[in-house]
Coordinates of C-alpha atoms in Angstrom, one line a residue:
X230 CA 110.0 131.0 97.9
X231 CA 106.2 131.3 97.4
X232 CA 104.1 128.4 96.3
X233 CA 103.6 129.8 92.8
X234 CA 107.2 130.7 92.4
X235 CA 108.3 127.2 93.5
X236 CA 105.7 125.6 91.1
X237 CA 107.0 127.7 88.3
X238 CA 110.6 126.6 88.9
X239 CA 109.5 123.0 89.2
X240 CA 107.6 123.1 85.9
X241 CA 110.1 125.2 84.0
X242 CA 112.9 122.8 85.1
X243 CA 111.8 120.3 82.4
X244 CA 111.9 122.9 79.6
X245 CA 114.9 122.8 77.2
X246 CA 115.3 126.5 78.0
X247 CA 113.7 127.2 81.5
X248 CA 114.3 131.0 81.1
X249 CA 112.4 131.0 77.7
X250 CA 109.6 129.1 79.4
X251 CA 109.3 131.6 82.2
X252 CA 109.4 134.4 79.6
X253 CA 106.6 132.7 77.6
X254 CA 104.4 132.5 80.7
X255 CA 105.0 136.1 81.7
X256 CA 104.7 137.8 78.4
X257 CA 102.6 135.6 76.1
X258 CA 98.9 136.8 75.9
X259 CA 97.9 133.2 76.1
X260 CA 99.6 132.6 79.4
X261 CA 100.8 129.1 78.5
X262 CA 104.0 127.3 77.6
X263 CA 104.7 124.0 75.9
X264 CA 106.6 121.6 78.1
X265 CA 107.9 118.1 77.4
X266 CA 106.3 115.2 79.2
X267 CA 108.4 112.2 80.2
X268 CA 111.1 114.0 82.2
X269 CA 109.7 114.9 85.6
X270 CA 106.2 113.6 84.9
X271 CA 103.8 112.0 82.4
X272 CA 100.2 113.0 82.0
X273 CA 97.2 110.6 81.8
X274 CA 94.4 112.4 80.0
X275 CA 90.9 111.2 80.8
X276 CA 87.6 112.3 79.1
X277 CA 86.0 115.0 81.3
X278 CA 83.0 112.8 82.0
X279 CA 85.3 110.4 83.8
X280 CA 88.1 112.8 84.8
X281 CA 86.0 115.0 87.2
X282 CA 84.5 112.1 89.2
X283 CA 87.9 110.5 89.3
X284 CA 89.4 113.7 90.8
X285 CA 86.5 113.7 93.3
X286 CA 87.4 110.2 94.4
X287 CA 91.1 111.1 94.7
X288 CA 90.5 114.2 96.8
X289 CA 88.5 112.1 99.2
X290 CA 91.4 109.7 99.8
X291 CA 94.5 111.9 99.4
X292 CA 95.4 115.1 101.1
X293 CA 97.1 116.4 98.0
X294 CA 96.9 114.6 94.6
X295 CA 99.5 115.6 92.0
X296 CA 98.8 118.4 89.6
X297 CA 95.7 118.2 87.5
X298 CA 94.8 120.2 84.3
X299 CA 91.6 120.6 82.5
X300 CA 90.7 122.3 79.2
X301 CA 88.1 125.0 79.3
X302 CA 85.6 122.9 77.4
X303 CA 85.8 120.4 80.2
X304 CA 86.4 117.7 77.6
X305 CA 89.6 116.4 79.1
X306 CA 91.3 116.2 82.5
X307 CA 95.0 115.5 82.8
X308 CA 96.6 113.9 85.8
X309 CA 100.3 114.3 86.4
X310 CA 101.8 110.9 87.2
X311 CA 105.4 109.5 87.5
X312 CA 107.5 109.5 84.4
X313 CA 107.3 106.2 82.5
X314 CA 103.6 105.7 83.3
X315 CA 102.5 106.6 79.7
X316 CA 104.6 103.9 78.2
X317 CA 103.1 101.2 80.4
X318 CA 99.5 102.4 80.4
X319 CA 97.0 99.9 78.9
X320 CA 93.7 101.6 79.7
X321 CA 91.2 102.1 76.9
X322 CA 90.0 105.6 76.1
X323 CA 92.8 107.3 78.1
X324 CA 95.3 109.4 76.2
X325 CA 98.8 109.5 77.4
X326 CA 101.6 112.1 77.3
X327 CA 105.0 110.7 78.0
X328 CA 108.5 110.8 76.6
X329 CA 108.6 112.5 73.1
X330 CA 105.3 114.4 73.7
X331 CA 104.6 118.0 74.7
X332 CA 101.7 119.5 76.7
X333 CA 100.3 123.0 77.0
X334 CA 100.8 124.2 80.6
X335 CA 99.4 127.4 82.1
X336 CA 101.3 129.5 84.6
X337 CA 100.6 128.2 88.1
X338 CA 98.1 130.3 89.9
X339 CA 97.1 132.4 86.9
X340 CA 94.2 132.1 84.5
X341 CA 95.1 131.2 80.9
X342 CA 93.3 130.6 77.7
X343 CA 92.3 127.1 76.8
X344 CA 93.6 125.2 79.9
X345 CA 93.5 125.7 83.6
X346 CA 94.7 124.0 86.8
X347 CA 92.2 122.0 88.8
X348 CA 95.0 121.1 91.2
X349 CA 97.9 123.4 90.7
X350 CA 101.4 122.1 91.3
X351 CA 103.0 123.2 94.6
X352 CA 106.5 122.8 93.5
X353 CA 107.3 119.8 95.7
X354 CA 107.2 117.3 92.9
X355 CA 104.1 115.6 94.2
X356 CA 102.6 113.3 91.5
X357 CA 99.5 111.1 91.6
X358 CA 100.4 107.4 91.9
X359 CA 99.2 105.7 88.7
X360 CA 97.8 102.6 90.6
X361 CA 95.8 104.8 92.9
X362 CA 94.6 106.8 89.9
X363 CA 93.5 103.6 88.2
X364 CA 91.5 102.5 91.3
X365 CA 89.9 106.0 91.6
X366 CA 89.0 105.7 87.9
X367 CA 87.3 102.3 88.5
X368 CA 85.3 103.7 91.5
X369 CA 84.3 106.8 89.4
X370 CA 83.3 104.6 86.5
X371 CA 81.2 102.4 88.8
X372 CA 79.5 105.5 90.2
X373 CA 78.7 106.8 86.7
X374 CA 77.3 103.4 85.8
X375 CA 75.0 103.4 88.9
X376 CA 73.8 106.9 87.9
X377 CA 73.0 105.8 84.4
X378 CA 71.2 102.7 85.7
X379 CA 69.2 104.9 88.1
X380 CA 70.7 103.3 91.2
X381 CA 72.8 106.3 92.3

């Protein structure tokens, strides 16, 4: 099974109707489907100003972080984390998508309107560890503060 096909199966497996999800991806002009968070993954949604530097930190320390989404306005970056993370998250300014919420997900490996993959899923179920993500956020925030203060 190819990477995109495996990723499609992994993502669609959380949909109430996986076949309808695949149909939506393949035939919808938007190229997106709504999927429930909280089953196989939660999503922590960072402001773009913090999300992109956080992803830079993660990619320096991990071979493969979990899937990461961004909106086309670069206003928000969403990191796929283990289910249950959203319910326990205490960070300020971070949106969460967990049990009872839905997110817009583009077809893996294909351009869509409004949202795109920065790190596409590979179908293996790899997610970003929330504690590691938090540490990466702190490092990224410290780097941004140094830049603002003229030290970076």
